[in-house]
Coordinates of C-alpha atoms and ligand atoms in Angstrom, one line a residue:
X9 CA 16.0 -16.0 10.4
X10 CA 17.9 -16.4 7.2
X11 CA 18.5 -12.5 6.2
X12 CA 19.2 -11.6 2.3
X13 CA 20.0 -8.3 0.8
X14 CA 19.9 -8.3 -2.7
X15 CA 20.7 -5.1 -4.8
X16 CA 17.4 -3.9 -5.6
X17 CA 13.7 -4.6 -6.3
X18 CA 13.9 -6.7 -9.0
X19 CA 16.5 -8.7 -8.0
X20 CA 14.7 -9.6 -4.5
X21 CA 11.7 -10.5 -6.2
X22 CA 13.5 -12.3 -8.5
X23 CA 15.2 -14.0 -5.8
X24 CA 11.3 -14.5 -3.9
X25 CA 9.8 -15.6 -6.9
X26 CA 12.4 -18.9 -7.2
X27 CA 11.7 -19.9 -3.9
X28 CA 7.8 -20.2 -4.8
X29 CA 8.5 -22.1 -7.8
X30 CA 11.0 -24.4 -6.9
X31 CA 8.2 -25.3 -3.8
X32 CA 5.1 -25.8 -6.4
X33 CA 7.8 -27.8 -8.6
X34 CA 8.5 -30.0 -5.9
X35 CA 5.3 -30.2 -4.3
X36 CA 2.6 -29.5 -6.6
X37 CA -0.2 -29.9 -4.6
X38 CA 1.7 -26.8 -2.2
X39 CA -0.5 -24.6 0.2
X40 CA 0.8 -21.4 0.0
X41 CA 0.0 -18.1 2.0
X42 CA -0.5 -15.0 0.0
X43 CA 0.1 -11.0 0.9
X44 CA -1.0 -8.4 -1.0
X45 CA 0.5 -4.4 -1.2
X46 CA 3.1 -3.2 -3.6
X47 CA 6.1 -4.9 -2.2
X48 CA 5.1 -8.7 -3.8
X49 CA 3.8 -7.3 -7.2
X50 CA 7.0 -8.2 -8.2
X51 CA 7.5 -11.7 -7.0
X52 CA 3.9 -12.5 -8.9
X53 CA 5.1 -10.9 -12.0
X54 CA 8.6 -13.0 -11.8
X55 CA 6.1 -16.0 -11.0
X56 CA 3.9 -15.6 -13.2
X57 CA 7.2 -15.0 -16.0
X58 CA 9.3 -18.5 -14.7
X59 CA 5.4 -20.5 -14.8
X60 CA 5.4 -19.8 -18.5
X61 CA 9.0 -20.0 -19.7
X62 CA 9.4 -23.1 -17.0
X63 CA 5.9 -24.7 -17.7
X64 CA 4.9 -25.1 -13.9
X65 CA 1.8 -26.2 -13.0
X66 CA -0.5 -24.6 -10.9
X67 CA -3.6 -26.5 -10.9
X68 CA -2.8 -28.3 -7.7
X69 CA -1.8 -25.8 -5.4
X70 CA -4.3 -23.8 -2.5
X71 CA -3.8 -20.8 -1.8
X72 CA -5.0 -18.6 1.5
X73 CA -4.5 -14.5 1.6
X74 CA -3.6 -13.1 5.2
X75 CA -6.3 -10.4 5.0
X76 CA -9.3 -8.5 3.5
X77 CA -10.7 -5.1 3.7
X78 CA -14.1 -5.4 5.8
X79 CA -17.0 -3.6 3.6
X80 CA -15.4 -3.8 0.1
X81 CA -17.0 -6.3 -2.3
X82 CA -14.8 -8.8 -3.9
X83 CA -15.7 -7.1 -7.0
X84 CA -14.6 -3.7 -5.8
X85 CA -11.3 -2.6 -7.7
X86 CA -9.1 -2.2 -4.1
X87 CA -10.3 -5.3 -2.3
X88 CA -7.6 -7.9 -2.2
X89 CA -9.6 -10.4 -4.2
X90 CA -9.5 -7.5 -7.0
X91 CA -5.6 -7.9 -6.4
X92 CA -5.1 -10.7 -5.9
X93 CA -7.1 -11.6 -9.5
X94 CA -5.2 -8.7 -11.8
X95 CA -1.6 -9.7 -10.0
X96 CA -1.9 -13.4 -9.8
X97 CA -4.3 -15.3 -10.2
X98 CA -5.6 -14.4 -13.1
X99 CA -2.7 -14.8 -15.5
X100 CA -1.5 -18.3 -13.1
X101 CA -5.5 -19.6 -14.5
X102 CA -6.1 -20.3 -10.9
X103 CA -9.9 -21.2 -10.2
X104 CA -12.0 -19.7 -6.7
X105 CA -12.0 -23.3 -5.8
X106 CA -8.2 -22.7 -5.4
X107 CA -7.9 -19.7 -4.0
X108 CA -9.6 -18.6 -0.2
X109 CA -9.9 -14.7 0.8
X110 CA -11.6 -14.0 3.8
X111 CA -15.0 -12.2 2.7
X112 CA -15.3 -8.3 3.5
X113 CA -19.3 -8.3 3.4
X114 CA -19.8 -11.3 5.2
X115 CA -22.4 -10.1 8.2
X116 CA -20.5 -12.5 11.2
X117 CA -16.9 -11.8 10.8
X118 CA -16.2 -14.1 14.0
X119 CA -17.8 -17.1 12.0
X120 CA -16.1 -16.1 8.4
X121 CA -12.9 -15.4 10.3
X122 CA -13.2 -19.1 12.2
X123 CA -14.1 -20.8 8.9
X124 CA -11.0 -19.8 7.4
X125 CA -9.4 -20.8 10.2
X126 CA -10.8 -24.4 9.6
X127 CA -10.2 -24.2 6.2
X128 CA -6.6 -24.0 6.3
X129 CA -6.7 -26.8 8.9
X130 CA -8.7 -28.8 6.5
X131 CA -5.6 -27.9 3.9
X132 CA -3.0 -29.4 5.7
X133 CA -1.8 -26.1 6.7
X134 CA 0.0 -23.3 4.9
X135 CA 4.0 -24.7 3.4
X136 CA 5.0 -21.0 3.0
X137 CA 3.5 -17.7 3.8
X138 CA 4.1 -15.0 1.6
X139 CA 4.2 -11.5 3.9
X140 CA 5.3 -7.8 3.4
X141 CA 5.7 -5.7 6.6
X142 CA 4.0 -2.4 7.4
X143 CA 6.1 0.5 8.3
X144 CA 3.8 0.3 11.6
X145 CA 5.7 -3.0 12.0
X146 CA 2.3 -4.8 11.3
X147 CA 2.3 -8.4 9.2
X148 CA -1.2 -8.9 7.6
X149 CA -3.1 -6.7 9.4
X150 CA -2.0 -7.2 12.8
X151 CA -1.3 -3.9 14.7
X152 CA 0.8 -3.1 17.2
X153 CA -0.6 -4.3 20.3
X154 CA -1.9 -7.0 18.4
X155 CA -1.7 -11.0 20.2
X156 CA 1.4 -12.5 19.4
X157 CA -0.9 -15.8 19.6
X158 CA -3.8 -14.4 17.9
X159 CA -5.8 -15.4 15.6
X160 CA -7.9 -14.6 12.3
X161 CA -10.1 -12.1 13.4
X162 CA -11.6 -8.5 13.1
X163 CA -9.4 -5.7 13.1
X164 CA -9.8 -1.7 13.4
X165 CA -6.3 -0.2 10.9
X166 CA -4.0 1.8 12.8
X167 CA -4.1 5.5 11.5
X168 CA -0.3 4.8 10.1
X169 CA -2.0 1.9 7.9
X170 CA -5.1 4.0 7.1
X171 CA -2.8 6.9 5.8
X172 CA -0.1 4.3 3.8
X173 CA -3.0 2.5 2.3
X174 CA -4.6 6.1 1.3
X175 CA -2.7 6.2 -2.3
X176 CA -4.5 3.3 -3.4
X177 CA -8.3 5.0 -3.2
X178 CA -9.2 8.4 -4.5
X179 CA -8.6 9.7 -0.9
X180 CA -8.0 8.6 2.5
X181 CA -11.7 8.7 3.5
X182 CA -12.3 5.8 1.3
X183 CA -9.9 3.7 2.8
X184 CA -12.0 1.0 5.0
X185 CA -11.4 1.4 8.7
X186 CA -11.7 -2.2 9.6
X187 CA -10.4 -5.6 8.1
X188 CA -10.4 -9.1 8.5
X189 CA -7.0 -10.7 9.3
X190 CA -5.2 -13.5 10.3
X191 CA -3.3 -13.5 13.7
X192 CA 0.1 -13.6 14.3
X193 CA -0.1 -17.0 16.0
X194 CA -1.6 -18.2 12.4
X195 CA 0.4 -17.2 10.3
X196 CA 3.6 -18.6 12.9
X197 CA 2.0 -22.0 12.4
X198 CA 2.8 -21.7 8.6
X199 CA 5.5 -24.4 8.0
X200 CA 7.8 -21.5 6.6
X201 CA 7.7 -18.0 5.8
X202 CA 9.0 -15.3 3.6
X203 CA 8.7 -11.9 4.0
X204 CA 10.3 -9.1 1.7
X205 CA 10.7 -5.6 2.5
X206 CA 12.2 -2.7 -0.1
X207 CA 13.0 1.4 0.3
X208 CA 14.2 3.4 2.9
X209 CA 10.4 3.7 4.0
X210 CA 10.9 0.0 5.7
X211 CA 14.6 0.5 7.1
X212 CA 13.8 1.4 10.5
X213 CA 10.8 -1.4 10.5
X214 CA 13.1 -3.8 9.2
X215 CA 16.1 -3.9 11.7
X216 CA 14.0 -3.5 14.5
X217 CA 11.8 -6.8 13.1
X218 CA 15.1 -8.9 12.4
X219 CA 17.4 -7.1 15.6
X220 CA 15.1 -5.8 18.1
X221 CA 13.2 -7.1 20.6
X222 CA 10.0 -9.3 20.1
X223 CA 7.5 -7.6 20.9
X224 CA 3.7 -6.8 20.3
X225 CA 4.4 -2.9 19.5
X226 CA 6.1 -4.7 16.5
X227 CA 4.5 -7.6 15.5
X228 CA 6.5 -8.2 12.8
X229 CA 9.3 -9.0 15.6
X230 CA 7.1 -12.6 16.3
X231 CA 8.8 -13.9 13.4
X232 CA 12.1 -14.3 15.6
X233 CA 10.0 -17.1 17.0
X234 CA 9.2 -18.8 13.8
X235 CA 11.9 -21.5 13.0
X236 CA 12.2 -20.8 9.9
X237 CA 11.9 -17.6 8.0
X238 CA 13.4 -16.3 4.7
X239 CA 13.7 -12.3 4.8
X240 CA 14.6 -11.0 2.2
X241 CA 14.8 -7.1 1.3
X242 CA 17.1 -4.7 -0.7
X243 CA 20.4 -3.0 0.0
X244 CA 18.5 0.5 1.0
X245 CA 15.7 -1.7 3.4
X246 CA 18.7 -3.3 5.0
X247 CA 20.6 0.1 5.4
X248 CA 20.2 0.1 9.5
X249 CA 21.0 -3.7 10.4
X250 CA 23.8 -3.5 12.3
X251 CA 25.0 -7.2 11.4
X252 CA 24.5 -6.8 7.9
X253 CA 28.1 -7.9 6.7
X254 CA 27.4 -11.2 8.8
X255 CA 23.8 -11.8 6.7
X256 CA 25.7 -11.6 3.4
X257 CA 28.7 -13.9 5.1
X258 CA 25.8 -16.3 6.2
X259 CA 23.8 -16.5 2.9
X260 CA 27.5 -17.0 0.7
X261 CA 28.5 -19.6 3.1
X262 CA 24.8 -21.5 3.3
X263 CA 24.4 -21.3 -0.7
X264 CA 24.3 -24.6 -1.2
X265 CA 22.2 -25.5 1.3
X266 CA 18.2 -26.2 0.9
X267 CA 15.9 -23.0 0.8
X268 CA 12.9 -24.1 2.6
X269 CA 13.1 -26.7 5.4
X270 CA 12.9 -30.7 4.9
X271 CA 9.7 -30.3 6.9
X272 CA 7.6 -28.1 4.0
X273 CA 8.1 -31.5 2.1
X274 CA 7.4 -34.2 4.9
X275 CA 4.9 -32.4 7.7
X276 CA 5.5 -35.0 9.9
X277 CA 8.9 -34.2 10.7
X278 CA 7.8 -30.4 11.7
X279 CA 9.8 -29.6 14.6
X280 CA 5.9 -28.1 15.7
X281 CA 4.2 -31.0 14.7
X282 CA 2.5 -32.3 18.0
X283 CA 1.6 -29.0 18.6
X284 CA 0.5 -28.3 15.9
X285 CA -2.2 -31.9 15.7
X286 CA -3.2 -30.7 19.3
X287 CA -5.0 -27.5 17.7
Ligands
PGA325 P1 3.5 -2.4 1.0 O1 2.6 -2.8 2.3 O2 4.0 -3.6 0.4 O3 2.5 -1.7 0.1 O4 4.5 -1.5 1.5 C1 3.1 -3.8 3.1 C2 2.1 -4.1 4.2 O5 1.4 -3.2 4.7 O6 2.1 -5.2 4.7

């Protein structure tokens, strides 16, 4: 994992926001994976700022989000199409032809869930997916106890998620009790992955994700098996690593190396890629 503590929320988003651009720059027609929650508001707001001033083009890229609340209407003002729209896509003029969210009404979630599945095949696969991390230590909406090979699917919330989620709807018996998500063995088939964490609320989470041990109590922790993920998180999130000192050695002392790996640019050369054509 290639750990980065910057000062403070704005400066990690900052930071997260350059490595999505300089990826659509350089490969325009990009597939990228998208989270929702607070933490990467600020990443689309820096996006959506260096797209303007920077003149990036959009109109090539696909994008796939990791989840969806079952039972919410796309139109309904806390599903993560709503989001997603008002934080991104909207002010990036991306089309629905670009963009795929699992649907919340759809009456077969097994089929809906396998569709998007095939969809993202039928993409090429995902160059870099964006994640935050629950303080349950969920990615997406994968639980603990969740498959560290599973796949998009139906989910029930863990109470932790329900009550965390809860400041978003007028109370916490609004919040849906079931969502559509992918699986952690998804989103480790994404050619690279950056996930950002910020406050004191995500310290604990945090060092157990990048120090502890992979497990499925913390399925954020699978992303030790990914070979090639960008975490990135402020000074307060990164407050209980114990080798923080060496992440801030390794970042000065890689600077001028590439951000994302050769194989985002040339899929064939993915260290995964005959596993990956076997699926
Ligand atoms: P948050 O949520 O960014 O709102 O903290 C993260 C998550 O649950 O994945």
């Amino acid at each position: 994992m290639y750990v980065k503590i910057e000062p403070d929320y704005d400066a990690l988003s900052q930071r997260a926001a350059r490595v999505v651009a300089d990826l659509v720059r350089r490969k325009p027609n990009a597939v990228l994976g998208l989270a929702t929650g607070s933490t990467p508001e600020g990443l689309y707001a820096h996006l959506i700022r260096i797209a303007r001033d920077e003149k990036l083009d959009f109109s090539r890229v696909t994008t796939f989000n990791l989840d969806e609340y079952e039972g919410l209407p796309a139109s309904h003002p806390e599903s993560y199409r709503s989001f997603m729209q008002r934080n991104l896509f909207d002010a990036l003029g991306l089309t629905n032809d670009q963009t795929n969210l699992l649907s919340g009404m759809s009456s077969d979630p097994a089929t809906e869930c396998a569709n998007f599945e095939a969809k993202i095949r039928r993409a090429g696969g995902i160059d870099l997916q964006i994640l935050g991390i629950g303080s349950d230590g969920h990615i997406a909406f994968c639980e603990p106890g969740s498959s560290l090979a599973g796949r998009t699917s139906l989910v029930a919330l863990h109470p932790q998620t329900i009550a965390d989620n809860a400041r978003f709807f007028d109370k916490e018996d609004d919040v849906p009790r079931k969502a559509m998500t992918m699986g952690v063995g998804t989103i480790l088939e994404a050619r690279s992955c950056l996930i950002l964490a910020k406050g004191s609320a995500k310290a604990d989470v945090w060092a157990k994700m990048i120090e502890g041990p992979v497990s499925s109590q913390l399925p954020a922790s699978a992303l030790q098996l990914h070979p090639w993920v960008i975490a990135i998180s402020d000074t307060v999130a990164a407050s209980k690593l114990k080798h923080g000192d060496y992440y801030k050695h390794m970042d000065r002392e890689l600077a001028d190396q590439p951000v994302l790996p050769h194989w985002v640019f040339q899929p064939e050369l993915d260290p995964r890629a005959a596993m990956l054509a076997s699926r």
